[in-house]
Amino acid sequence: MNTYAYARVSAKDQNLERQLVAFIEFGIEKSRIFSDKKSGKDFERKEYKRLLKKLKNGDLLVIKSIDRLGRNYDQIIAEWAYITNTIGADIFVLDMPLLDTRTKAETLVGKFISDVVLQVLSFVAENERENIKARQAEGIRAAICNGVKFGRRPTEYTDEFLSVACDYIEKRINSETAMNLLGLKKNNFYYHIYRIKQLKEL
């Protein structure tokens, strides 16, 4: 049995470091860690496809959180089923230990809990992203209706960027952690936080 890991961020300027450190601490060899800097809207990702070719029956795939696999509820469920049922590999999610398909070898209850938690978390993750996108769009529309003129095309923030920014704004993480996750320097970070706050208040 081999253990592999998959990391993903949505943009080239975002940082994979937190995910990579977690995998190394878990004991995964660097040569078996695959990563993409690409949107999670689908599974057309170079390194992810390479990973799937490596995965064999009995192997273990480790991911940091369920949204690193993808961001679409139906796609996550389908991909999870493909890996665990068709390939026959197991999946373990570091941020949610209940999502560990290795429990299926022990009890049916463990497998049932893993499947239920996966479906709930996948739905919640997608729903939250849709809410964030809706709030962002409403803010921009309101700004335009109120006569706000943008000097340049408004920045289109990724779902992951907005998620981290909101965590910082709502004091769930500190500025240092947020800057590391977003791969931004101090001045640039606070500029974007200011813009997002303005949009949220409109």
mmCIF file of C-alpha atoms in Angstrom:
data_model
loop_
_atom_site.group_PDB
_atom_site.id
_atom_site.type_symbol
_atom_site.label_atom_id
_atom_site.label_comp_id
_atom_site.label_asym_id
_atom_site.label_seq_id
_atom_site.Cartn_x
_atom_site.Cartn_y
_atom_site.Cartn_z
ATOM 1 C CA MET A 1 0.000 0.000 0.000
ATOM 2 C CA ASN A 2 1.236 3.473 -0.920
ATOM 3 C CA THR A 3 0.102 6.743 0.629
ATOM 4 C CA TYR A 4 -0.379 9.780 -1.598
ATOM 5 C CA ALA A 5 -1.566 13.331 -0.951
ATOM 6 C CA TYR A 6 -3.275 15.965 -3.059
ATOM 7 C CA ALA A 7 -3.123 19.730 -2.489
ATOM 8 C CA ARG A 8 -4.887 22.485 -4.418
ATOM 9 C CA VAL A 9 -5.281 26.252 -4.467
ATOM 10 C CA SER A 10 -7.313 28.186 -7.026
ATOM 11 C CA ALA A 11 -4.798 30.787 -8.181
ATOM 12 C CA LYS A 12 -1.110 30.829 -9.055
ATOM 13 C CA ASP A 13 -0.419 33.546 -6.470
ATOM 14 C CA GLN A 14 -1.918 31.504 -3.622
ATOM 15 C CA ASN A 15 0.194 29.459 -1.233
ATOM 16 C CA LEU A 16 0.195 25.655 -0.977
ATOM 17 C CA GLU A 17 2.502 25.671 2.041
ATOM 18 C CA ARG A 18 -0.061 24.920 4.763
ATOM 19 C CA GLN A 19 -1.323 21.828 2.952
ATOM 20 C CA LEU A 20 2.175 20.582 2.110
ATOM 21 C CA VAL A 21 3.394 20.965 5.693
ATOM 22 C CA ALA A 22 0.386 18.998 6.961
ATOM 23 C CA PHE A 23 1.158 16.146 4.554
ATOM 24 C CA ILE A 24 4.818 15.997 5.498
ATOM 25 C CA GLU A 25 3.904 15.959 9.191
ATOM 26 C CA PHE A 26 1.537 13.082 8.416
ATOM 27 C CA GLY A 27 4.560 11.210 7.084
ATOM 28 C CA ILE A 28 3.956 11.379 3.339
ATOM 29 C CA GLU A 29 7.015 11.449 1.079
ATOM 30 C CA LYS A 30 7.389 14.600 -1.031
ATOM 31 C CA SER A 31 7.570 12.491 -4.183
ATOM 32 C CA ARG A 32 4.051 11.256 -3.464
ATOM 33 C CA ILE A 33 2.475 14.672 -2.965
ATOM 34 C CA PHE A 34 0.636 16.058 -5.997
ATOM 35 C CA SER A 35 -0.546 19.648 -6.234
ATOM 36 C CA ASP A 36 -2.385 21.968 -8.611
ATOM 37 C CA LYS A 37 -2.846 25.708 -8.720
ATOM 38 C CA LYS A 38 -6.147 25.680 -10.514
ATOM 39 C CA SER A 39 -9.844 26.235 -9.863
ATOM 40 C CA GLY A 40 -11.819 23.409 -8.307
ATOM 41 C CA LYS A 41 -14.748 23.870 -10.700
ATOM 42 C CA ASP A 42 -13.891 20.552 -12.382
ATOM 43 C CA PHE A 43 -11.283 17.801 -12.326
ATOM 44 C CA GLU A 44 -9.410 18.830 -15.474
ATOM 45 C CA ARG A 45 -6.162 19.334 -13.570
ATOM 46 C CA LYS A 46 -2.794 18.034 -14.711
ATOM 47 C CA GLU A 47 -1.378 16.833 -11.388
ATOM 48 C CA TYR A 48 -4.700 15.417 -10.224
ATOM 49 C CA LYS A 49 -4.875 13.279 -13.357
ATOM 50 C CA ARG A 50 -1.316 12.080 -12.745
ATOM 51 C CA LEU A 51 -2.324 11.151 -9.212
ATOM 52 C CA LEU A 52 -5.288 9.088 -10.399
ATOM 53 C CA LYS A 53 -2.978 7.088 -12.667
ATOM 54 C CA LYS A 54 -0.774 6.301 -9.668
ATOM 55 C CA LEU A 55 -3.558 5.284 -7.284
ATOM 56 C CA LYS A 56 -4.070 1.547 -6.971
ATOM 57 C CA ASN A 57 -6.364 -0.727 -5.016
ATOM 58 C CA GLY A 58 -5.439 -0.541 -1.322
ATOM 59 C CA ASP A 59 -3.611 2.804 -1.577
ATOM 60 C CA LEU A 60 -4.473 5.769 0.636
ATOM 61 C CA LEU A 61 -5.171 9.313 -0.592
ATOM 62 C CA VAL A 62 -4.846 12.103 1.983
ATOM 63 C CA ILE A 63 -6.326 15.580 1.492
ATOM 64 C CA LYS A 64 -6.336 18.544 3.883
ATOM 65 C CA SER A 65 -10.037 19.389 3.559
ATOM 66 C CA ILE A 66 -12.910 18.227 1.406
ATOM 67 C CA ASP A 67 -12.995 21.419 -0.700
ATOM 68 C CA ARG A 68 -9.410 20.764 -1.849
ATOM 69 C CA LEU A 69 -10.801 17.859 -3.840
ATOM 70 C CA GLY A 70 -13.380 20.060 -5.582
ATOM 71 C CA ARG A 71 -16.059 22.659 -5.004
ATOM 72 C CA ASN A 72 -19.108 21.156 -6.664
ATOM 73 C CA TYR A 73 -21.280 18.915 -4.463
ATOM 74 C CA ASP A 74 -22.221 16.399 -7.161
ATOM 75 C CA GLN A 75 -18.685 16.236 -8.550
ATOM 76 C CA ILE A 76 -17.135 15.644 -5.123
ATOM 77 C CA ILE A 77 -19.534 12.773 -4.404
ATOM 78 C CA ALA A 78 -18.921 11.225 -7.840
ATOM 79 C CA GLU A 79 -15.136 11.537 -7.590
ATOM 80 C CA TRP A 80 -15.135 10.141 -4.058
ATOM 81 C CA ALA A 81 -17.106 7.108 -5.304
ATOM 82 C CA TYR A 82 -14.738 6.633 -8.259
ATOM 83 C CA ILE A 83 -11.645 6.615 -6.042
ATOM 84 C CA THR A 84 -13.052 4.398 -3.299
ATOM 85 C CA ASN A 85 -15.225 2.034 -5.362
ATOM 86 C CA THR A 86 -13.751 1.882 -8.868
ATOM 87 C CA ILE A 87 -10.067 2.259 -8.014
ATOM 88 C CA GLY A 88 -10.455 0.702 -4.563
ATOM 89 C CA ALA A 89 -8.257 3.251 -2.771
ATOM 90 C CA ASP A 90 -9.069 4.824 0.585
ATOM 91 C CA ILE A 91 -9.399 8.534 1.382
ATOM 92 C CA PHE A 92 -8.576 10.336 4.628
ATOM 93 C CA VAL A 93 -9.421 14.031 5.232
ATOM 94 C CA LEU A 94 -7.056 15.607 7.771
ATOM 95 C CA ASP A 95 -9.399 18.386 8.867
ATOM 96 C CA MET A 96 -12.290 15.957 9.395
ATOM 97 C CA PRO A 97 -11.079 12.605 10.818
ATOM 98 C CA LEU A 98 -14.585 11.135 10.488
ATOM 99 C CA LEU A 99 -13.978 11.181 6.737
ATOM 100 C CA ASP A 100 -11.737 8.125 6.701
ATOM 101 C CA THR A 101 -12.868 5.298 4.429
ATOM 102 C CA ARG A 102 -10.429 2.920 6.103
ATOM 103 C CA THR A 103 -13.136 2.468 8.757
ATOM 104 C CA LYS A 104 -15.123 0.405 6.245
ATOM 105 C CA ALA A 105 -12.821 -2.498 6.972
ATOM 106 C CA GLU A 106 -13.823 -2.385 10.616
ATOM 107 C CA THR A 107 -17.552 -1.728 10.818
ATOM 108 C CA LEU A 108 -20.482 -0.901 8.579
ATOM 109 C CA VAL A 109 -21.363 1.856 11.037
ATOM 110 C CA GLY A 110 -17.983 3.505 10.400
ATOM 111 C CA LYS A 111 -18.561 3.399 6.636
ATOM 112 C CA PHE A 112 -22.072 4.779 7.050
ATOM 113 C CA ILE A 113 -20.876 7.690 9.208
ATOM 114 C CA SER A 114 -18.108 8.512 6.726
ATOM 115 C CA ASP A 115 -20.553 8.588 3.784
ATOM 116 C CA VAL A 116 -23.108 10.730 5.635
ATOM 117 C CA VAL A 117 -20.511 13.233 6.853
ATOM 118 C CA LEU A 118 -19.079 13.490 3.331
ATOM 119 C CA GLN A 119 -22.437 14.331 1.805
ATOM 120 C CA VAL A 120 -23.288 16.875 4.495
ATOM 121 C CA LEU A 121 -19.914 18.648 4.327
ATOM 122 C CA SER A 122 -19.878 18.679 0.527
ATOM 123 C CA PHE A 123 -23.318 20.273 0.479
ATOM 124 C CA VAL A 124 -22.401 22.841 3.141
ATOM 125 C CA ALA A 125 -19.145 23.749 1.352
ATOM 126 C CA GLU A 126 -20.881 24.326 -1.977
ATOM 127 C CA ASN A 127 -23.765 26.207 -0.367
ATOM 128 C CA GLU A 128 -21.389 28.542 1.459
ATOM 129 C CA ARG A 129 -19.496 29.315 -1.745
ATOM 130 C CA GLU A 130 -22.726 30.098 -3.541
ATOM 131 C CA ASN A 131 -23.719 32.459 -0.706
ATOM 132 C CA ILE A 132 -20.356 34.227 -0.863
ATOM 133 C CA LYS A 133 -20.634 34.667 -4.629
ATOM 134 C CA ALA A 134 -24.182 35.998 -4.249
ATOM 135 C CA ARG A 135 -23.135 38.521 -1.580
ATOM 136 C CA GLN A 136 -20.221 39.672 -3.729
ATOM 137 C CA ALA A 137 -22.437 40.122 -6.793
ATOM 138 C CA GLU A 138 -25.062 42.000 -4.751
ATOM 139 C CA GLY A 139 -22.410 44.318 -3.374
ATOM 140 C CA ILE A 140 -21.071 45.182 -6.807
ATOM 141 C CA ARG A 141 -24.586 45.740 -8.216
ATOM 142 C CA ALA A 142 -25.465 47.982 -5.280
ATOM 143 C CA ALA A 143 -22.286 49.994 -5.758
ATOM 144 C CA ILE A 144 -23.066 50.561 -9.418
ATOM 145 C CA CYS A 145 -26.681 51.552 -8.611
ATOM 146 C CA ASN A 146 -25.411 54.036 -6.029
ATOM 147 C CA GLY A 147 -23.240 55.718 -8.629
ATOM 148 C CA VAL A 148 -19.926 54.228 -7.588
ATOM 149 C CA LYS A 149 -17.596 54.252 -10.578
ATOM 150 C CA PHE A 150 -14.822 51.725 -10.675
ATOM 151 C CA GLY A 151 -11.591 53.116 -12.070
ATOM 152 C CA ARG A 152 -10.740 49.700 -13.392
ATOM 153 C CA ARG A 153 -12.510 46.396 -13.740
ATOM 154 C CA PRO A 154 -13.441 45.105 -10.250
ATOM 155 C CA THR A 155 -11.206 42.343 -8.953
ATOM 156 C CA GLU A 156 -12.881 38.972 -9.328
ATOM 157 C CA TYR A 157 -12.060 37.200 -6.098
ATOM 158 C CA THR A 158 -11.942 33.417 -6.021
ATOM 159 C CA ASP A 159 -14.155 31.495 -3.614
ATOM 160 C CA GLU A 160 -11.079 30.452 -1.620
ATOM 161 C CA PHE A 161 -9.810 34.059 -1.431
ATOM 162 C CA LEU A 162 -13.166 35.282 -0.119
ATOM 163 C CA SER A 163 -13.382 32.413 2.361
ATOM 164 C CA VAL A 164 -9.989 33.282 3.912
ATOM 165 C CA ALA A 165 -10.759 37.026 3.847
ATOM 166 C CA CYS A 166 -14.078 36.461 5.629
ATOM 167 C CA ASP A 167 -12.374 34.253 8.221
ATOM 168 C CA TYR A 168 -9.990 37.153 8.947
ATOM 169 C CA ILE A 169 -12.711 39.840 8.952
ATOM 170 C CA GLU A 170 -14.804 37.761 11.355
ATOM 171 C CA LYS A 171 -11.708 37.154 13.552
ATOM 172 C CA ARG A 172 -11.544 33.381 13.076
ATOM 173 C CA ILE A 173 -7.903 33.667 11.952
ATOM 174 C CA ASN A 174 -5.233 36.339 12.449
ATOM 175 C CA SER A 175 -3.686 38.530 9.751
ATOM 176 C CA GLU A 176 -0.419 36.564 9.571
ATOM 177 C CA THR A 177 -2.254 33.306 8.908
ATOM 178 C CA ALA A 178 -4.513 34.968 6.324
ATOM 179 C CA MET A 179 -1.566 36.553 4.488
ATOM 180 C CA ASN A 180 0.276 33.225 4.375
ATOM 181 C CA LEU A 181 -2.779 31.408 3.031
ATOM 182 C CA LEU A 182 -3.356 34.042 0.344
ATOM 183 C CA GLY A 183 0.317 34.544 -0.476
ATOM 184 C CA LEU A 184 0.009 38.329 -0.106
ATOM 185 C CA LYS A 185 2.276 40.976 1.350
ATOM 186 C CA LYS A 186 0.968 43.261 4.096
ATOM 187 C CA ASN A 187 -0.006 46.318 2.020
ATOM 188 C CA ASN A 188 -1.669 44.291 -0.723
ATOM 189 C CA PHE A 189 -3.497 42.147 1.831
ATOM 190 C CA TYR A 190 -5.047 45.110 3.669
ATOM 191 C CA TYR A 191 -6.009 46.746 0.366
ATOM 192 C CA HIS A 192 -8.086 43.722 -0.618
ATOM 193 C CA ILE A 193 -9.544 43.354 2.880
ATOM 194 C CA TYR A 194 -10.674 46.994 2.700
ATOM 195 C CA ARG A 195 -12.331 46.431 -0.685
ATOM 196 C CA ILE A 196 -14.112 43.285 0.485
ATOM 197 C CA LYS A 197 -15.363 45.070 3.613
ATOM 198 C CA GLN A 198 -16.773 47.831 1.408
ATOM 199 C CA LEU A 199 -18.613 45.316 -0.741
ATOM 200 C CA LYS A 200 -20.010 43.500 2.314
ATOM 201 C CA GLU A 201 -21.335 46.774 3.737
ATOM 202 C CA LEU A 202 -23.148 47.858 0.569
#
